[in-house]
Coordinates of C-alpha atoms in Angstrom, one line a residue:
M1 CA -7.5 47.4 103.3
S2 CA -5.2 48.6 100.5
Q3 CA -6.6 49.5 97.0
A4 CA -4.5 46.6 95.5
T5 CA -6.1 44.2 98.0
R6 CA -9.6 45.4 97.2
I7 CA -9.0 45.1 93.5
L8 CA -7.7 41.5 93.8
L9 CA -10.6 40.5 96.0
A10 CA -13.0 42.0 93.4
L11 CA -11.3 40.0 90.7
V12 CA -11.6 36.7 92.7
A13 CA -15.2 37.4 93.8
G14 CA -16.3 38.3 90.3
I15 CA -14.8 35.2 88.7
A16 CA -16.1 32.9 91.6
L17 CA -19.6 34.4 91.4
G18 CA -19.7 34.0 87.6
I19 CA -18.7 30.3 88.0
A20 CA -21.3 29.8 90.8
A21 CA -24.1 31.5 88.8
V22 CA -23.5 29.3 85.8
A23 CA -23.6 26.2 88.0
F24 CA -27.0 27.4 89.4
D25 CA -28.6 28.6 86.2
K26 CA -26.5 29.0 83.1
D27 CA -29.0 31.0 81.0
W28 CA -29.7 33.4 83.7
A29 CA -26.0 33.9 84.6
L30 CA -25.2 34.7 81.0
R31 CA -28.1 37.1 80.7
V32 CA -26.6 39.0 83.7
T33 CA -23.5 39.6 81.7
G34 CA -25.5 41.9 79.5
V35 CA -25.6 44.2 82.5
T36 CA -22.1 43.6 84.0
Q37 CA -20.2 43.7 80.8
P38 CA -21.2 47.3 79.9
I39 CA -20.4 48.4 83.4
G40 CA -16.9 46.9 83.2
E41 CA -16.4 48.4 79.7
A42 CA -17.4 51.8 80.9
W43 CA -14.9 51.7 83.6
L44 CA -12.2 50.6 81.2
H45 CA -13.1 53.4 78.8
G46 CA -12.7 55.8 81.7
L47 CA -9.0 54.8 81.8
Q48 CA -8.6 54.8 78.1
M49 CA -9.9 58.3 77.6
V50 CA -6.9 59.9 79.5
I51 CA -4.1 57.7 78.0
V52 CA -3.3 60.0 75.0
P53 CA -2.9 63.3 76.9
L54 CA -1.2 61.4 79.8
I55 CA 1.4 59.8 77.5
V56 CA 2.1 63.1 75.7
G57 CA 2.5 65.0 79.0
L58 CA 4.6 62.2 80.6
L59 CA 6.9 62.0 77.5
V60 CA 7.5 65.8 77.4
T61 CA 8.2 66.1 81.1
G62 CA 10.2 62.8 81.1
I63 CA 12.5 64.0 78.2
A64 CA 12.9 67.3 79.9
A65 CA 14.0 65.6 83.1
T66 CA 16.4 63.3 81.2
A67 CA 17.9 66.3 79.3
E68 CA 18.4 68.2 82.5
A69 CA 20.1 65.1 84.0
A70 CA 22.4 64.7 81.0
R71 CA 23.3 68.4 81.2
A72 CA 24.0 68.2 84.9
G73 CA 27.5 66.9 84.3
R74 CA 29.7 64.2 82.9
I75 CA 28.7 61.5 85.4
A76 CA 25.0 62.1 85.0
G77 CA 25.3 62.2 81.2
R78 CA 27.2 58.9 81.1
A79 CA 24.6 57.3 83.4
V80 CA 21.7 58.5 81.1
V81 CA 23.5 56.9 78.1
L82 CA 23.9 53.6 80.0
F83 CA 20.2 53.8 81.1
V84 CA 19.1 54.1 77.4
V85 CA 21.3 51.2 76.3
V86 CA 20.0 48.9 79.1
L87 CA 16.4 49.8 78.3
W88 CA 16.7 49.0 74.6
C89 CA 18.7 45.8 75.4
T90 CA 16.1 44.5 77.9
T91 CA 13.2 45.3 75.5
L92 CA 14.9 43.4 72.7
M93 CA 15.5 40.5 75.1
S94 CA 11.8 40.4 75.9
A95 CA 10.8 40.4 72.2
M96 CA 13.0 37.4 71.7
V97 CA 12.4 35.4 74.9
M98 CA 8.7 35.9 75.6
P99 CA 7.6 34.1 72.3
V100 CA 9.9 31.3 73.2
L101 CA 8.5 31.0 76.7
L102 CA 5.0 31.0 75.3
D103 CA 5.9 28.2 72.8
L104 CA 7.5 26.1 75.5
W105 CA 4.6 26.6 77.9
P106 CA 1.5 27.8 75.9
L107 CA -1.8 28.7 77.4
P108 CA -4.0 25.6 76.9
E109 CA -6.0 26.1 73.7
A110 CA -9.4 25.4 75.4
W111 CA -8.6 28.2 77.9
S112 CA -7.5 30.5 75.2
V113 CA -10.7 30.0 73.1
A114 CA -12.9 30.5 76.2
L115 CA -11.1 33.6 77.3
R116 CA -11.1 35.1 73.8
S117 CA -14.8 34.8 73.6
A118 CA -15.3 36.2 77.0
L119 CA -13.0 39.3 76.6
T120 CA -13.5 40.4 73.0
A121 CA -16.0 39.7 70.3
T122 CA -13.8 40.9 67.4
A123 CA -10.1 40.0 67.6
P124 CA -8.2 41.9 64.9
L125 CA -7.1 38.9 62.8
G126 CA -6.6 40.8 59.5
K127 CA -3.4 41.5 57.6
V128 CA -0.3 41.1 59.8
P129 CA 1.9 44.2 59.4
T130 CA 5.4 43.7 57.9
L131 CA 8.5 45.7 58.6
A132 CA 7.8 47.7 55.5
D133 CA 4.4 48.7 57.0
F134 CA 6.2 49.6 60.2
F135 CA 8.5 52.1 58.5
A136 CA 5.7 53.4 56.3
T137 CA 3.6 54.4 59.3
I138 CA 6.2 55.3 62.0
V139 CA 6.2 59.0 61.0
P140 CA 2.7 60.5 61.2
T141 CA 1.3 62.6 58.3
N142 CA -1.4 63.9 60.7
V143 CA -0.6 63.9 64.4
V144 CA -4.2 64.7 65.3
A145 CA -5.4 61.7 63.3
A146 CA -2.8 59.5 65.0
A147 CA -4.0 60.6 68.4
S148 CA -7.7 60.1 67.6
G149 CA -7.0 56.7 66.0
D150 CA -4.9 55.4 68.9
A151 CA -1.8 55.1 66.6
F152 CA 0.6 55.3 69.5
L153 CA 3.9 54.7 67.8
P154 CA 3.5 57.6 65.3
L155 CA 2.1 59.8 68.1
T156 CA 5.1 58.8 70.3
V157 CA 7.6 59.6 67.5
F158 CA 6.0 63.1 67.1
T159 CA 5.9 63.7 70.8
L160 CA 9.5 62.6 71.2
A161 CA 10.6 65.1 68.5
F162 CA 8.5 67.8 70.0
A163 CA 9.9 67.1 73.5
F164 CA 13.5 67.3 72.2
A165 CA 12.7 70.5 70.4
I166 CA 11.5 72.0 73.6
T167 CA 14.8 71.2 75.2
R168 CA 16.5 73.4 72.6
L169 CA 14.5 76.5 73.5
E170 CA 15.7 79.3 75.7
D171 CA 15.2 78.7 79.4
A172 CA 12.0 80.8 79.9
A173 CA 10.1 79.3 76.9
R174 CA 11.3 75.8 77.8
Q175 CA 10.1 76.2 81.4
R176 CA 6.7 77.5 80.3
L177 CA 6.0 74.6 78.0
T178 CA 7.4 72.0 80.5
D179 CA 5.2 73.5 83.3
L180 CA 2.2 73.4 80.9
F181 CA 2.6 69.7 80.2
Q182 CA 3.3 68.9 83.8
A183 CA 0.0 70.5 84.7
I184 CA -1.7 68.5 82.0
T185 CA -0.1 65.3 83.4
D186 CA -1.2 66.2 86.9
A187 CA -4.8 66.8 85.8
M188 CA -4.9 63.4 84.0
L189 CA -3.6 61.7 87.1
V190 CA -6.4 63.3 89.2
I191 CA -8.9 61.9 86.7
I192 CA -7.2 58.5 86.8
G193 CA -7.4 58.6 90.6
W194 CA -11.1 59.1 90.4
V195 CA -11.5 56.2 87.9
L196 CA -9.4 53.9 90.0
K197 CA -11.6 54.5 93.0
L198 CA -14.2 52.6 91.0
A199 CA -11.7 49.9 90.1
P200 CA -13.2 47.2 92.4
I201 CA -16.6 47.7 90.7
G202 CA -15.3 47.8 87.2
I203 CA -13.0 44.7 87.7
F204 CA -15.8 42.8 89.5
A205 CA -18.1 43.4 86.5
L206 CA -15.5 42.3 84.0
A207 CA -14.5 39.3 86.1
Y208 CA -18.1 38.1 86.5
G209 CA -18.4 37.9 82.7
V210 CA -15.1 36.0 82.4
G211 CA -16.0 33.6 85.2
A212 CA -19.5 33.0 83.7
R213 CA -18.1 32.3 80.3
T214 CA -14.9 30.4 81.0
G215 CA -15.2 28.8 84.5
A216 CA -12.1 27.9 86.3
A217 CA -10.0 28.5 83.2
A218 CA -9.8 32.2 84.2
F219 CA -7.9 31.4 87.4
G220 CA -5.5 29.1 85.5
A221 CA -4.9 31.7 82.9
L222 CA -4.1 34.4 85.5
I223 CA -1.6 32.1 87.2
H224 CA 0.0 31.3 83.8
Y225 CA 0.2 35.1 83.1
I226 CA 1.9 35.8 86.5
V227 CA 4.5 33.2 85.9
M228 CA 5.3 34.1 82.3
V229 CA 5.6 37.9 82.8
S230 CA 7.4 37.6 86.1
A231 CA 10.0 35.4 84.3
I232 CA 10.9 38.3 82.1
G233 CA 11.4 40.5 85.2
L234 CA 13.5 37.7 86.7
I235 CA 15.8 37.6 83.6
V236 CA 16.4 41.4 83.8
L237 CA 17.1 41.0 87.5
L238 CA 19.6 38.2 86.9
A239 CA 21.2 40.2 84.0
A240 CA 22.3 42.9 86.5
Y241 CA 24.9 40.5 88.0
P242 CA 26.9 40.0 84.8
V243 CA 26.5 43.7 84.0
A244 CA 28.1 44.4 87.4
R245 CA 30.8 41.7 86.9
F246 CA 31.9 42.3 83.4
A247 CA 31.1 46.0 82.8
G248 CA 31.6 47.2 86.3
G249 CA 34.4 44.8 87.4
V250 CA 32.7 43.9 90.6
P251 CA 33.0 40.2 91.8
L252 CA 29.7 38.5 91.7
R253 CA 29.7 37.5 95.4
R254 CA 30.6 41.0 96.5
F255 CA 27.9 42.5 94.3
A256 CA 25.3 40.0 95.6
R257 CA 26.1 40.8 99.2
A258 CA 26.1 44.5 98.6
V259 CA 22.7 44.6 96.8
A260 CA 20.9 42.2 99.0
P261 CA 19.7 44.8 101.6
A262 CA 18.3 47.0 98.9
Q263 CA 16.5 44.0 97.4
A264 CA 15.0 43.2 100.8
V265 CA 13.7 46.8 101.1
A266 CA 12.3 46.6 97.6
I267 CA 10.5 43.4 98.3
S268 CA 8.9 44.8 101.5
T269 CA 8.0 48.2 100.1
Q270 CA 7.7 47.7 96.3
S271 CA 9.3 51.1 96.0
S272 CA 12.6 52.0 94.4
L273 CA 12.6 55.4 96.2
A274 CA 12.3 53.7 99.6
S275 CA 15.3 51.5 98.6
L276 CA 17.5 54.5 97.8
P277 CA 19.4 54.6 101.1
A278 CA 20.2 50.9 100.9
M279 CA 21.2 51.3 97.3
L280 CA 23.6 54.1 98.3
K281 CA 25.1 51.9 101.0
G282 CA 25.4 49.0 98.6
S283 CA 27.1 51.1 96.0
A284 CA 29.7 52.2 98.5
E285 CA 30.4 48.5 99.4
I286 CA 31.2 47.7 95.8
G287 CA 33.7 50.6 95.6
V288 CA 31.7 53.4 94.0
A289 CA 32.6 56.9 95.4
P290 CA 29.8 58.4 97.4
A291 CA 29.9 61.5 95.2
T292 CA 29.3 59.4 92.1
A293 CA 26.6 57.2 93.7
G294 CA 24.9 60.4 95.0
I295 CA 24.5 61.6 91.4
V296 CA 23.7 58.4 89.5
L297 CA 21.2 56.7 91.9
P298 CA 18.8 59.6 92.4
V299 CA 18.8 60.1 88.6
A300 CA 18.2 56.3 88.2
V301 CA 15.3 56.4 90.6
A302 CA 13.8 59.5 88.8
I303 CA 14.0 58.4 85.2
F304 CA 15.1 54.7 84.9
R305 CA 13.2 51.5 85.2
A306 CA 15.2 48.6 83.8
T307 CA 12.4 46.1 83.9
S308 CA 9.5 48.3 82.6
P309 CA 9.9 48.1 78.8
A310 CA 10.7 44.4 78.9
M311 CA 7.8 43.5 81.1
N312 CA 5.4 45.9 79.4
L313 CA 6.1 44.3 76.0
A314 CA 5.8 40.9 77.6
V315 CA 2.3 41.8 78.8
A316 CA 1.2 42.9 75.3
L317 CA 2.7 39.8 73.8
Y318 CA 1.0 37.6 76.4
V319 CA -2.4 39.2 75.7
A320 CA -1.8 38.7 72.0
H321 CA -1.2 35.0 72.7
W322 CA -4.2 34.9 75.0
L323 CA -6.5 36.4 72.4
G324 CA -5.0 34.6 69.4
V325 CA -3.8 37.9 67.7
P326 CA -0.9 37.1 65.3
I327 CA 2.1 39.3 65.8
G328 CA 4.1 40.1 62.6
P329 CA 7.5 41.8 62.3
G330 CA 6.0 45.2 61.9
Q331 CA 3.8 44.8 65.0
L332 CA 6.8 43.5 67.0
A333 CA 9.0 46.4 65.9
A334 CA 6.2 48.9 66.8
G335 CA 5.9 47.3 70.3
I336 CA 9.6 47.3 70.9
A337 CA 10.0 51.0 69.9
T338 CA 6.9 52.1 71.9
A339 CA 7.9 50.2 75.0
A340 CA 11.5 51.5 75.0
I341 CA 10.5 55.1 74.3
T342 CA 7.6 55.6 76.6
T343 CA 9.1 53.9 79.7
M344 CA 11.0 57.1 80.8
G345 CA 7.7 59.0 80.9
S346 CA 5.9 56.9 83.5
V347 CA 8.6 56.1 86.1
S348 CA 7.1 58.4 88.8
L349 CA 3.6 56.9 88.6
P350 CA 1.9 54.7 91.2
G351 CA 1.9 51.0 90.2
T352 CA -1.7 50.7 89.0
V353 CA -1.6 53.9 87.0
S354 CA 1.8 53.0 85.6
F355 CA 0.5 49.6 84.4
F356 CA -2.2 51.2 82.2
A357 CA -0.1 54.2 81.1
S358 CA 2.9 51.9 80.1
V359 CA 1.2 48.8 78.7
A360 CA -1.8 50.3 76.9
P361 CA 0.3 52.3 74.4
V362 CA 2.4 49.2 73.6
A363 CA -0.8 47.1 73.1
F364 CA -2.3 49.8 70.9
A365 CA 0.9 50.1 68.8
M366 CA 0.8 46.3 68.2
G367 CA -2.9 46.2 67.4
V368 CA -3.7 44.1 70.6
P369 CA -7.0 44.6 72.3
I370 CA -6.7 46.0 75.8
E371 CA -9.8 44.5 77.5
A372 CA -7.7 42.0 79.3
L373 CA -5.7 44.7 81.1
G374 CA -8.7 45.4 83.3
L375 CA -8.3 41.9 84.7
L376 CA -4.5 41.7 84.7
V377 CA -4.0 44.8 86.7
A378 CA -5.7 43.0 89.6
V379 CA -2.8 40.5 89.8
E380 CA 0.0 42.9 89.0
T381 CA 1.2 42.8 92.6
V382 CA 3.3 39.7 92.0
P383 CA 4.9 40.8 88.7
D384 CA 5.4 44.3 90.3
L385 CA 7.7 42.6 92.9
F386 CA 10.0 41.5 90.2
R387 CA 9.8 44.9 88.5
T388 CA 10.9 46.7 91.7
V389 CA 13.6 44.2 92.7
G390 CA 14.9 44.1 89.1
N391 CA 15.0 47.9 88.9
V392 CA 16.9 48.2 92.2
T393 CA 19.4 45.5 91.3
M394 CA 20.1 47.0 87.9
D395 CA 20.3 50.5 89.4
V396 CA 23.2 49.4 91.6
A397 CA 24.8 47.5 88.7
V398 CA 24.8 50.5 86.4
T399 CA 26.1 52.7 89.2
G400 CA 29.0 50.3 89.6
V401 CA 29.7 50.6 85.8
V402 CA 29.7 54.4 86.0
G403 CA 31.8 54.4 89.1
K404 CA 34.4 52.2 87.5
R405 CA 34.9 54.8 84.7
D406 CA 34.8 57.8 87.0

């Protein structure tokens, strides 16, 4: 049984047991949450404790890899520029579309209230940050204080500047620092691997409390979440077709036929890397020279995830909606910037690790509690399908654009 299956079963079992326990004896069932809730929170804290060093390490090594790719030649440099443009465009799309989707199909208020009480006792409903607050806090006065206070956007801005500064050093010094941060990242991934081995226990404990306090509303909310976040991934996937048509000059039917085998591999493996041979073949079918595709696609697989910032921001916005946290212009701007900047640092991570490493900084930057992520990771398998297929489709589309101008 895969780890993802064990996690999903733990989620379903925890919610179901909580519902059954309340039906049997409500007072006793709620008293049990006094034991299960601390267990679940301790597991969640185990993931939280490595996020700061992991994000710093991933950003430094990710920027180093991006800079190396840009220096590798004209084709790779052009591809990197297009990747950045696509990432920011999809993030802005998510910021505009996700609130509209939530307005059109909101989570039922009764479910939202029940889940809010089950997941967090103190939702941050204070002053909603404005755009002026965003610009006033984006540059940290004390990077250590920013790290200790989970101020991820200022920390990300400093780390980004630090990472680009490293790329300007002489080769020996640059390699030493990059190797250091790669080692830090590898060590954090080992710790996360240990914590994730306990994921079925932690998620079961969290899910029991949610089931006991909310009943069947928990299952309905999870289905609602899957549909809403997957819709953002689907939009990014569909956007690849006009990108290929209007920017790459590839007829839609030809592009659809060429990319279909890579999409099939992506669905079956949930891996962009495993889809690379099919992507190379599809790129050739739309007229991209093998030499160009042989440069662009490996770089895309290494540093580019078209759906990640859009879907990561969508998750944070969904949790805010779920918990009733108001999102002002400053918070939204912080979420957009954090999602777009951090995505290149987590592209090589396994799905479960990537979910926490990518979404938690966005949630922190927006002031959104992350307790719900412990439950949402258990149903990430379905949205992850849209992530992978969207990434593969956009990779081939961008390759077509680069190939047209080669």
